[in-house]
C-alpha cells in the first residue's frame, strides 16, 4: 500500500524508481508474517535519528529470528544515496524492511541467513504543527512480551493497532488511548503519548507492552535539557482526563496535539509547543 508519491525502492543491491514488487508468495514473510520495518523521516534537508532507526531495524529483525544482513552503517549510506534523488524541500517517509524468505523447523521458525531486505522511500508531507487528533478508549489492549514480539517493530503487531483505530473511527475519534494488560495507559494505537499537568510532563513508563519510540526518547532528552520535568511513570485514564494538555509522539509527525479525549477538551498548550520547538531546534543543530 502506497502512502505517498514519488516512490523509490531499494532491492537486490540497487535503487529502482517506483513501488517495486519484492516478496514472493511462498516467502515466509508472505504467509507467516515474519516481517519487520522501521520508519524514519527526511524533511527540510535533514533526517533526524536516521542511524537510531536503522539500528532498531536490525534489533527488530533479530527479535523476530530473522537474520539481519545489512550493517547500520551500510543501511544509513544506502538511504542517503536514495534520498539524494529528492529535492531538499521534499518530505520523505523512509522505511527499511526485512522479512524471512525460507522456513526452518516445521517451516515455522525462520531459516537462518535466509533474509529479504528492501527500503521504500515515499514522498509524504509532514503534518502541520496545528493538525490535532482526538482520542477515545478501546476494548483492545497491548500484548506482553510473553505472548507477542513487543520488543520489535513487527508487522504482525499492526492488525491489533488496526482494530483499535477502526473502533475509534466508528466512535467518531481519530485515535485510541490504549491500555496495557494491567489496565494502565500504554500509548495510542499509532504513537507514544505524553500529558502535561501543572507545568510538568508525564509519559507511560516502558514496560515491554509497547515500543518506547526513538522520537519519544528524543523528546524526553530535549525537554529535560530545556529544564522541563518529565516523568516516566504509571498513568491511568483518569490521569489523562485531568491533564492540562496531551500530545502524541511518533516518527511520522514528531508531535501531534490532542484536542479531545472523549468528553475532555484540551488546548494546544505551552509544553506541546515547546516539545515541537525543542525537537526542530535539535534536529537542525544535529544535521
PDB file of C-alpha atoms in Angstrom:
ATOM      1  CA  UNK A   1       0.000   0.000   0.000  1.00  0.00           C
ATOM      2  CA  UNK A   2       1.498   3.300  -1.043  1.00  0.00           C
ATOM      3  CA  UNK A   3       1.032   6.127   1.460  1.00  0.00           C
ATOM      4  CA  UNK A   4       2.805   8.749  -0.610  1.00  0.00           C
ATOM      5  CA  UNK A   5       4.027   9.592  -4.089  1.00  0.00           C
ATOM      6  CA  UNK A   6       7.334   9.675  -5.981  1.00  0.00           C
ATOM      7  CA  UNK A   7       8.285   6.259  -4.585  1.00  0.00           C
ATOM      8  CA  UNK A   8      11.777   4.776  -4.841  1.00  0.00           C
ATOM      9  CA  UNK A   9      12.620   1.181  -3.834  1.00  0.00           C
ATOM     10  CA  UNK A  10      15.983  -0.310  -2.895  1.00  0.00           C
ATOM     11  CA  UNK A  11      16.066  -4.039  -3.628  1.00  0.00           C
ATOM     12  CA  UNK A  12      18.623  -6.585  -4.748  1.00  0.00           C
ATOM     13  CA  UNK A  13      21.508  -4.173  -4.384  1.00  0.00           C
ATOM     14  CA  UNK A  14      20.237  -1.163  -6.312  1.00  0.00           C
ATOM     15  CA  UNK A  15      17.712   1.678  -6.302  1.00  0.00           C
ATOM     16  CA  UNK A  16      14.649   1.463  -8.559  1.00  0.00           C
ATOM     17  CA  UNK A  17      12.101   4.136  -9.401  1.00  0.00           C
ATOM     18  CA  UNK A  18       8.563   3.184  -8.391  1.00  0.00           C
ATOM     19  CA  UNK A  19       6.880   0.780  -5.990  1.00  0.00           C
ATOM     20  CA  UNK A  20       8.742  -2.445  -6.805  1.00  0.00           C
ATOM     21  CA  UNK A  21       7.413  -5.955  -6.059  1.00  0.00           C
ATOM     22  CA  UNK A  22       9.914  -7.567  -3.685  1.00  0.00           C
ATOM     23  CA  UNK A  23       8.229 -10.535  -1.969  1.00  0.00           C
ATOM     24  CA  UNK A  24       7.144 -13.918  -3.407  1.00  0.00           C
ATOM     25  CA  UNK A  25       4.010 -15.859  -2.489  1.00  0.00           C
ATOM     26  CA  UNK A  26       5.985 -18.671  -0.830  1.00  0.00           C
ATOM     27  CA  UNK A  27       8.242 -16.381   1.193  1.00  0.00           C
ATOM     28  CA  UNK A  28       7.969 -16.992   4.925  1.00  0.00           C
ATOM     29  CA  UNK A  29       7.089 -13.332   5.377  1.00  0.00           C
ATOM     30  CA  UNK A  30       4.151 -13.600   2.964  1.00  0.00           C
ATOM     31  CA  UNK A  31       2.310 -16.454   4.614  1.00  0.00           C
ATOM     32  CA  UNK A  32       3.574 -16.410   8.208  1.00  0.00           C
ATOM     33  CA  UNK A  33       4.011 -12.688   8.741  1.00  0.00           C
ATOM     34  CA  UNK A  34       7.717 -12.637   9.614  1.00  0.00           C
ATOM     35  CA  UNK A  35       8.217  -9.006   8.622  1.00  0.00           C
ATOM     36  CA  UNK A  36       9.715  -6.006  10.368  1.00  0.00           C
ATOM     37  CA  UNK A  37      10.128  -2.403   9.327  1.00  0.00           C
ATOM     38  CA  UNK A  38      11.269   0.872  10.734  1.00  0.00           C
ATOM     39  CA  UNK A  39      10.233   4.391   9.901  1.00  0.00           C
ATOM     40  CA  UNK A  40      12.378   7.485   9.673  1.00  0.00           C
ATOM     41  CA  UNK A  41      11.749  10.910   8.196  1.00  0.00           C
ATOM     42  CA  UNK A  42      13.512  13.266   5.806  1.00  0.00           C
ATOM     43  CA  UNK A  43      12.304  16.873   5.795  1.00  0.00           C
ATOM     44  CA  UNK A  44      13.833  20.337   5.455  1.00  0.00           C
ATOM     45  CA  UNK A  45      17.016  18.667   4.198  1.00  0.00           C
ATOM     46  CA  UNK A  46      17.578  16.575   7.357  1.00  0.00           C
ATOM     47  CA  UNK A  47      16.896  13.004   8.509  1.00  0.00           C
ATOM     48  CA  UNK A  48      16.800  13.122  12.345  1.00  0.00           C
ATOM     49  CA  UNK A  49      17.900   9.997  14.238  1.00  0.00           C
ATOM     50  CA  UNK A  50      18.329   8.055  10.989  1.00  0.00           C
ATOM     51  CA  UNK A  51      21.066   5.901  12.479  1.00  0.00           C
ATOM     52  CA  UNK A  52      18.928   5.031  15.505  1.00  0.00           C
ATOM     53  CA  UNK A  53      16.095   3.885  13.234  1.00  0.00           C
ATOM     54  CA  UNK A  54      18.468   1.704  11.215  1.00  0.00           C
ATOM     55  CA  UNK A  55      19.896   0.214  14.400  1.00  0.00           C
ATOM     56  CA  UNK A  56      16.387  -0.596  15.595  1.00  0.00           C
ATOM     57  CA  UNK A  57      15.549  -2.275  12.279  1.00  0.00           C
ATOM     58  CA  UNK A  58      18.387  -4.728  12.884  1.00  0.00           C
ATOM     59  CA  UNK A  59      17.326  -5.292  16.511  1.00  0.00           C
ATOM     60  CA  UNK A  60      13.748  -5.899  15.408  1.00  0.00           C
ATOM     61  CA  UNK A  61      14.851  -8.470  12.834  1.00  0.00           C
ATOM     62  CA  UNK A  62      16.859 -10.351  15.439  1.00  0.00           C
ATOM     63  CA  UNK A  63      13.890 -10.316  17.848  1.00  0.00           C
ATOM     64  CA  UNK A  64      11.767 -11.955  15.135  1.00  0.00           C
ATOM     65  CA  UNK A  65      14.528 -14.525  14.489  1.00  0.00           C
ATOM     66  CA  UNK A  66      15.276 -13.006  11.073  1.00  0.00           C
ATOM     67  CA  UNK A  67      18.997 -12.732  10.349  1.00  0.00           C
ATOM     68  CA  UNK A  68      19.922  -9.044   9.774  1.00  0.00           C
ATOM     69  CA  UNK A  69      22.023  -8.782   6.619  1.00  0.00           C
ATOM     70  CA  UNK A  70      22.829  -5.056   6.338  1.00  0.00           C
ATOM     71  CA  UNK A  71      25.012  -3.221   8.843  1.00  0.00           C
ATOM     72  CA  UNK A  72      23.759   0.016  10.344  1.00  0.00           C
ATOM     73  CA  UNK A  73      26.485   1.988   8.557  1.00  0.00           C
ATOM     74  CA  UNK A  74      25.600   0.460   5.190  1.00  0.00           C
ATOM     75  CA  UNK A  75      21.868   0.984   5.736  1.00  0.00           C
ATOM     76  CA  UNK A  76      22.390   4.666   6.534  1.00  0.00           C
ATOM     77  CA  UNK A  77      24.582   5.076   3.457  1.00  0.00           C
ATOM     78  CA  UNK A  78      22.080   3.316   1.164  1.00  0.00           C
ATOM     79  CA  UNK A  79      19.247   5.507   2.438  1.00  0.00           C
ATOM     80  CA  UNK A  80      21.243   8.688   1.957  1.00  0.00           C
ATOM     81  CA  UNK A  81      22.015   7.606  -1.610  1.00  0.00           C
ATOM     82  CA  UNK A  82      18.294   7.098  -2.213  1.00  0.00           C
ATOM     83  CA  UNK A  83      17.375  10.443  -0.682  1.00  0.00           C
ATOM     84  CA  UNK A  84      19.809  12.235  -2.986  1.00  0.00           C
ATOM     85  CA  UNK A  85      17.229  11.899  -5.773  1.00  0.00           C
ATOM     86  CA  UNK A  86      14.762  14.104  -3.853  1.00  0.00           C
ATOM     87  CA  UNK A  87      14.941  17.891  -3.514  1.00  0.00           C
ATOM     88  CA  UNK A  88      15.792  19.270  -0.074  1.00  0.00           C
ATOM     89  CA  UNK A  89      12.288  20.717   0.082  1.00  0.00           C
ATOM     90  CA  UNK A  90      10.746  17.235  -0.091  1.00  0.00           C
ATOM     91  CA  UNK A  91       9.294  15.405   2.903  1.00  0.00           C
ATOM     92  CA  UNK A  92      10.003  11.674   2.645  1.00  0.00           C
ATOM     93  CA  UNK A  93       8.919   8.675   4.702  1.00  0.00           C
ATOM     94  CA  UNK A  94      11.852   6.233   4.989  1.00  0.00           C
ATOM     95  CA  UNK A  95      11.045   2.560   5.557  1.00  0.00           C
ATOM     96  CA  UNK A  96      13.776  -0.128   5.745  1.00  0.00           C
ATOM     97  CA  UNK A  97      12.280  -3.638   5.855  1.00  0.00           C
ATOM     98  CA  UNK A  98      13.354  -7.224   6.495  1.00  0.00           C
ATOM     99  CA  UNK A  99      11.388 -10.423   6.018  1.00  0.00           C
ATOM    100  CA  UNK A 100      12.181 -14.126   6.247  1.00  0.00           C
ATOM    101  CA  UNK A 101      12.303 -15.989   2.943  1.00  0.00           C
ATOM    102  CA  UNK A 102      12.602 -19.651   3.945  1.00  0.00           C
ATOM    103  CA  UNK A 103      11.310 -21.518   6.955  1.00  0.00           C
ATOM    104  CA  UNK A 104      13.421 -23.806   9.097  1.00  0.00           C
ATOM    105  CA  UNK A 105      11.952 -26.109  11.747  1.00  0.00           C
ATOM    106  CA  UNK A 106       8.485 -27.278  10.544  1.00  0.00           C
ATOM    107  CA  UNK A 107       8.547 -24.296   8.219  1.00  0.00           C
ATOM    108  CA  UNK A 108       7.531 -22.062  11.127  1.00  0.00           C
ATOM    109  CA  UNK A 109      10.838 -20.852  12.531  1.00  0.00           C
ATOM    110  CA  UNK A 110      12.580 -18.540  10.030  1.00  0.00           C
ATOM    111  CA  UNK A 111      15.597 -20.189   8.474  1.00  0.00           C
ATOM    112  CA  UNK A 112      18.884 -18.597   9.476  1.00  0.00           C
ATOM    113  CA  UNK A 113      20.552 -16.423   6.836  1.00  0.00           C
ATOM    114  CA  UNK A 114      17.517 -16.516   4.547  1.00  0.00           C
ATOM    115  CA  UNK A 115      16.505 -12.886   4.581  1.00  0.00           C
ATOM    116  CA  UNK A 116      14.819 -10.426   2.277  1.00  0.00           C
ATOM    117  CA  UNK A 117      15.687  -6.729   2.543  1.00  0.00           C
ATOM    118  CA  UNK A 118      14.256  -3.633   0.922  1.00  0.00           C
ATOM    119  CA  UNK A 119      13.923   0.099   1.564  1.00  0.00           C
ATOM    120  CA  UNK A 120      10.909   2.122   0.491  1.00  0.00           C
ATOM    121  CA  UNK A 121      11.068   5.911   0.148  1.00  0.00           C
ATOM    122  CA  UNK A 122       7.772   7.758  -0.286  1.00  0.00           C
ATOM    123  CA  UNK A 123       7.288  11.481  -0.632  1.00  0.00           C
ATOM    124  CA  UNK A 124       4.753  12.178   2.124  1.00  0.00           C
ATOM    125  CA  UNK A 125       4.043  15.679   3.511  1.00  0.00           C
ATOM    126  CA  UNK A 126       4.775  16.479   7.144  1.00  0.00           C
ATOM    127  CA  UNK A 127       1.574  17.317   9.048  1.00  0.00           C
ATOM    128  CA  UNK A 128       1.135  20.929  10.131  1.00  0.00           C
ATOM    129  CA  UNK A 129       2.002  21.907  13.694  1.00  0.00           C
ATOM    130  CA  UNK A 130      -1.658  22.670  14.359  1.00  0.00           C
ATOM    131  CA  UNK A 131      -3.033  19.391  12.972  1.00  0.00           C
ATOM    132  CA  UNK A 132      -4.629  17.864  16.073  1.00  0.00           C
ATOM    133  CA  UNK A 133      -6.028  14.417  16.802  1.00  0.00           C
ATOM    134  CA  UNK A 134      -8.807  13.194  19.084  1.00  0.00           C
ATOM    135  CA  UNK A 135      -8.755  10.185  21.398  1.00  0.00           C
ATOM    136  CA  UNK A 136     -11.209   7.677  22.823  1.00  0.00           C
ATOM    137  CA  UNK A 137     -10.893   4.378  24.666  1.00  0.00           C
ATOM    138  CA  UNK A 138     -10.838   0.936  23.052  1.00  0.00           C
ATOM    139  CA  UNK A 139     -11.629  -2.561  24.281  1.00  0.00           C
ATOM    140  CA  UNK A 140      -8.409  -3.853  22.704  1.00  0.00           C
ATOM    141  CA  UNK A 141      -5.186  -3.845  24.724  1.00  0.00           C
ATOM    142  CA  UNK A 142      -1.451  -4.027  24.194  1.00  0.00           C
ATOM    143  CA  UNK A 143       0.093  -7.509  24.377  1.00  0.00           C
ATOM    144  CA  UNK A 144       3.010  -8.518  26.585  1.00  0.00           C
ATOM    145  CA  UNK A 145       6.418  -9.915  25.630  1.00  0.00           C
ATOM    146  CA  UNK A 146       5.386 -13.395  26.749  1.00  0.00           C
ATOM    147  CA  UNK A 147       2.718 -13.638  24.038  1.00  0.00           C
ATOM    148  CA  UNK A 148       3.971 -11.310  21.296  1.00  0.00           C
ATOM    149  CA  UNK A 149       7.101  -9.666  19.901  1.00  0.00           C
ATOM    150  CA  UNK A 150       6.589  -6.341  21.626  1.00  0.00           C
ATOM    151  CA  UNK A 151      10.362  -5.729  21.503  1.00  0.00           C
ATOM    152  CA  UNK A 152      10.275  -5.418  17.694  1.00  0.00           C
ATOM    153  CA  UNK A 153       8.663  -3.085  15.183  1.00  0.00           C
ATOM    154  CA  UNK A 154       6.995  -6.090  13.626  1.00  0.00           C
ATOM    155  CA  UNK A 155       4.284  -6.140  11.005  1.00  0.00           C
ATOM    156  CA  UNK A 156       2.403  -8.854  12.905  1.00  0.00           C
ATOM    157  CA  UNK A 157       1.609  -6.363  15.708  1.00  0.00           C
ATOM    158  CA  UNK A 158      -0.261  -3.973  13.435  1.00  0.00           C
ATOM    159  CA  UNK A 159      -3.571  -5.848  12.946  1.00  0.00           C
ATOM    160  CA  UNK A 160      -4.175  -5.201  16.642  1.00  0.00           C
ATOM    161  CA  UNK A 161      -3.423  -1.499  16.086  1.00  0.00           C
ATOM    162  CA  UNK A 162      -5.836  -1.536  13.143  1.00  0.00           C
ATOM    163  CA  UNK A 163      -8.622  -2.932  15.348  1.00  0.00           C
ATOM    164  CA  UNK A 164      -8.044  -0.113  17.827  1.00  0.00           C
ATOM    165  CA  UNK A 165      -8.090   2.567  15.127  1.00  0.00           C
ATOM    166  CA  UNK A 166     -11.139   1.104  13.415  1.00  0.00           C
ATOM    167  CA  UNK A 167     -13.062   1.073  16.699  1.00  0.00           C
ATOM    168  CA  UNK A 168     -12.045   4.675  17.421  1.00  0.00           C
ATOM    169  CA  UNK A 169     -13.147   5.787  13.948  1.00  0.00           C
ATOM    170  CA  UNK A 170     -16.584   4.178  14.378  1.00  0.00           C
ATOM    171  CA  UNK A 171     -16.966   6.305  17.529  1.00  0.00           C
ATOM    172  CA  UNK A 172     -16.008   9.475  15.654  1.00  0.00           C
ATOM    173  CA  UNK A 173     -12.452   9.857  17.005  1.00  0.00           C
ATOM    174  CA  UNK A 174      -9.094   9.930  15.263  1.00  0.00           C
ATOM    175  CA  UNK A 175      -7.157   7.554  17.514  1.00  0.00           C
ATOM    176  CA  UNK A 176      -7.436   5.373  20.612  1.00  0.00           C
ATOM    177  CA  UNK A 177      -5.759   5.693  24.002  1.00  0.00           C
ATOM    178  CA  UNK A 178      -4.778   2.115  24.752  1.00  0.00           C
ATOM    179  CA  UNK A 179      -4.337   0.176  27.990  1.00  0.00           C
ATOM    180  CA  UNK A 180      -1.690  -2.375  28.834  1.00  0.00           C
ATOM    181  CA  UNK A 181      -2.590  -5.764  30.311  1.00  0.00           C
ATOM    182  CA  UNK A 182      -2.898  -4.184  33.799  1.00  0.00           C
ATOM    183  CA  UNK A 183      -5.376  -1.584  32.592  1.00  0.00           C
ATOM    184  CA  UNK A 184      -2.967   1.375  32.753  1.00  0.00           C
ATOM    185  CA  UNK A 185      -2.331   3.639  29.772  1.00  0.00           C
ATOM    186  CA  UNK A 186       0.378   2.321  27.434  1.00  0.00           C
ATOM    187  CA  UNK A 187       0.233   4.534  24.323  1.00  0.00           C
ATOM    188  CA  UNK A 188      -2.191   5.160  21.464  1.00  0.00           C
ATOM    189  CA  UNK A 189      -2.956   2.890  18.535  1.00  0.00           C
ATOM    190  CA  UNK A 190      -0.201   4.501  16.465  1.00  0.00           C
ATOM    191  CA  UNK A 191       2.101   6.577  18.670  1.00  0.00           C
ATOM    192  CA  UNK A 192       3.515   7.164  22.127  1.00  0.00           C
ATOM    193  CA  UNK A 193       1.712   9.689  24.315  1.00  0.00           C
ATOM    194  CA  UNK A 194       2.585  12.495  26.736  1.00  0.00           C
ATOM    195  CA  UNK A 195       0.369  14.512  29.077  1.00  0.00           C
ATOM    196  CA  UNK A 196       1.043  17.795  30.864  1.00  0.00           C
ATOM    197  CA  UNK A 197      -0.134  18.688  34.351  1.00  0.00           C
ATOM    198  CA  UNK A 198       0.823  21.760  36.392  1.00  0.00           C
ATOM    199  CA  UNK A 199       3.794  22.580  34.159  1.00  0.00           C
ATOM    200  CA  UNK A 200       5.322  19.080  34.155  1.00  0.00           C
ATOM    201  CA  UNK A 201       5.188  16.289  31.576  1.00  0.00           C
ATOM    202  CA  UNK A 202       4.258  12.654  32.114  1.00  0.00           C
ATOM    203  CA  UNK A 203       4.513   9.631  29.816  1.00  0.00           C
ATOM    204  CA  UNK A 204       3.758   5.932  30.471  1.00  0.00           C
ATOM    205  CA  UNK A 205       6.765   4.015  31.724  1.00  0.00           C
ATOM    206  CA  UNK A 206       8.168   1.489  29.261  1.00  0.00           C
ATOM    207  CA  UNK A 207       7.072  -1.955  30.455  1.00  0.00           C
ATOM    208  CA  UNK A 208       7.547  -4.216  27.397  1.00  0.00           C
ATOM    209  CA  UNK A 209       3.899  -3.883  26.330  1.00  0.00           C
ATOM    210  CA  UNK A 210       4.652  -1.178  23.767  1.00  0.00           C
ATOM    211  CA  UNK A 211       7.616   0.056  21.758  1.00  0.00           C
ATOM    212  CA  UNK A 212       9.089   3.049  23.558  1.00  0.00           C
ATOM    213  CA  UNK A 213       9.905   5.071  20.485  1.00  0.00           C
ATOM    214  CA  UNK A 214      13.060   6.782  19.283  1.00  0.00           C
ATOM    215  CA  UNK A 215      11.203  10.088  18.954  1.00  0.00           C
ATOM    216  CA  UNK A 216       9.736   9.627  22.452  1.00  0.00           C
ATOM    217  CA  UNK A 217      13.246   9.246  23.869  1.00  0.00           C
ATOM    218  CA  UNK A 218      14.422  12.282  21.927  1.00  0.00           C
ATOM    219  CA  UNK A 219      11.591  14.411  23.351  1.00  0.00           C
ATOM    220  CA  UNK A 220      12.417  13.313  26.892  1.00  0.00           C
ATOM    221  CA  UNK A 221      16.100  14.170  26.442  1.00  0.00           C
ATOM    222  CA  UNK A 222      15.417  17.501  24.729  1.00  0.00           C
ATOM    223  CA  UNK A 223      12.784  18.679  27.191  1.00  0.00           C
ATOM    224  CA  UNK A 224      14.785  17.713  30.270  1.00  0.00           C
ATOM    225  CA  UNK A 225      17.752  19.629  28.842  1.00  0.00           C
ATOM    226  CA  UNK A 226      15.363  22.565  28.426  1.00  0.00           C
ATOM    227  CA  UNK A 227      14.607  22.476  32.158  1.00  0.00           C
ATOM    228  CA  UNK A 228      11.208  20.776  31.949  1.00  0.00           C
ATOM    229  CA  UNK A 229      10.448  17.945  34.372  1.00  0.00           C
ATOM    230  CA  UNK A 230       9.468  14.759  32.521  1.00  0.00           C
ATOM    231  CA  UNK A 231       8.167  11.766  34.480  1.00  0.00           C
ATOM    232  CA  UNK A 232       8.115   8.206  33.114  1.00  0.00           C
ATOM    233  CA  UNK A 233       5.501   6.628  35.336  1.00  0.00           C
ATOM    234  CA  UNK A 234       2.304   4.591  35.638  1.00  0.00           C
ATOM    235  CA  UNK A 235      -0.644   6.593  34.289  1.00  0.00           C
ATOM    236  CA  UNK A 236      -4.370   5.899  34.324  1.00  0.00           C
ATOM    237  CA  UNK A 237      -7.154   7.059  32.048  1.00  0.00           C
ATOM    238  CA  UNK A 238      -8.310   9.360  34.846  1.00  0.00           C
ATOM    239  CA  UNK A 239      -4.853  10.986  34.819  1.00  0.00           C
ATOM    240  CA  UNK A 240      -5.437  11.876  31.172  1.00  0.00           C
ATOM    241  CA  UNK A 241      -8.945  13.132  31.894  1.00  0.00           C
ATOM    242  CA  UNK A 242      -7.377  15.516  34.408  1.00  0.00           C
ATOM    243  CA  UNK A 243      -4.497  16.619  32.174  1.00  0.00           C
ATOM    244  CA  UNK A 244      -3.902  20.201  31.043  1.00  0.00           C
ATOM    245  CA  UNK A 245      -2.655  19.151  27.600  1.00  0.00           C
ATOM    246  CA  UNK A 246      -1.875  15.943  25.704  1.00  0.00           C
ATOM    247  CA  UNK A 247       0.266  15.254  22.653  1.00  0.00           C
ATOM    248  CA  UNK A 248       1.335  12.231  20.645  1.00  0.00           C
ATOM    249  CA  UNK A 249       4.932  11.397  19.820  1.00  0.00           C
ATOM    250  CA  UNK A 250       5.975   9.419  16.776  1.00  0.00           C
ATOM    251  CA  UNK A 251       8.325   9.425  13.840  1.00  0.00           C
ATOM    252  CA  UNK A 252       5.672  10.272  11.260  1.00  0.00           C
ATOM    253  CA  UNK A 253       4.565  13.622  12.733  1.00  0.00           C
ATOM    254  CA  UNK A 254       7.068  14.117  15.598  1.00  0.00           C
ATOM    255  CA  UNK A 255       4.462  15.998  17.698  1.00  0.00           C
ATOM    256  CA  UNK A 256       0.687  15.768  17.293  1.00  0.00           C
ATOM    257  CA  UNK A 257      -1.504  17.870  19.616  1.00  0.00           C
ATOM    258  CA  UNK A 258      -4.609  16.218  21.066  1.00  0.00           C
ATOM    259  CA  UNK A 259      -7.754  18.342  21.282  1.00  0.00           C
ATOM    260  CA  UNK A 260     -10.173  15.850  22.861  1.00  0.00           C
ATOM    261  CA  UNK A 261     -10.207  12.648  24.883  1.00  0.00           C
ATOM    262  CA  UNK A 262     -13.848  11.570  24.868  1.00  0.00           C
ATOM    263  CA  UNK A 263     -15.609  14.422  26.707  1.00  0.00           C
ATOM    264  CA  UNK A 264     -12.373  16.074  27.898  1.00  0.00           C
ATOM    265  CA  UNK A 265     -11.124  19.015  25.835  1.00  0.00           C
ATOM    266  CA  UNK A 266      -7.564  20.351  25.645  1.00  0.00           C
ATOM    267  CA  UNK A 267      -5.871  23.395  24.193  1.00  0.00           C
ATOM    268  CA  UNK A 268      -2.564  23.167  22.325  1.00  0.00           C
ATOM    269  CA  UNK A 269      -0.627  24.342  25.364  1.00  0.00           C
ATOM    270  CA  UNK A 270       2.889  25.630  26.018  1.00  0.00           C
ATOM    271  CA  UNK A 271       4.510  22.241  26.675  1.00  0.00           C
ATOM    272  CA  UNK A 272       3.158  20.761  23.443  1.00  0.00           C
ATOM    273  CA  UNK A 273       4.524  23.761  21.568  1.00  0.00           C
ATOM    274  CA  UNK A 274       7.832  23.519  23.410  1.00  0.00           C
ATOM    275  CA  UNK A 275       8.183  19.818  22.561  1.00  0.00           C
ATOM    276  CA  UNK A 276       7.932  20.688  18.884  1.00  0.00           C
ATOM    277  CA  UNK A 277      10.261  23.673  19.159  1.00  0.00           C
ATOM    278  CA  UNK A 278      12.990  21.773  21.000  1.00  0.00           C
ATOM    279  CA  UNK A 279      12.738  18.865  18.551  1.00  0.00           C
ATOM    280  CA  UNK A 280      13.145  21.108  15.499  1.00  0.00           C
ATOM    281  CA  UNK A 281      15.967  23.046  17.170  1.00  0.00           C
ATOM    282  CA  UNK A 282      17.800  19.801  17.994  1.00  0.00           C
ATOM    283  CA  UNK A 283      17.162  18.237  14.564  1.00  0.00           C
ATOM    284  CA  UNK A 284      18.653  21.185  12.699  1.00  0.00           C
ATOM    285  CA  UNK A 285      21.567  21.619  15.093  1.00  0.00           C
ATOM    286  CA  UNK A 286      22.429  17.911  14.765  1.00  0.00           C
ATOM    287  CA  UNK A 287      22.198  17.879  10.947  1.00  0.00           C
TER     288      UNK A 287
END
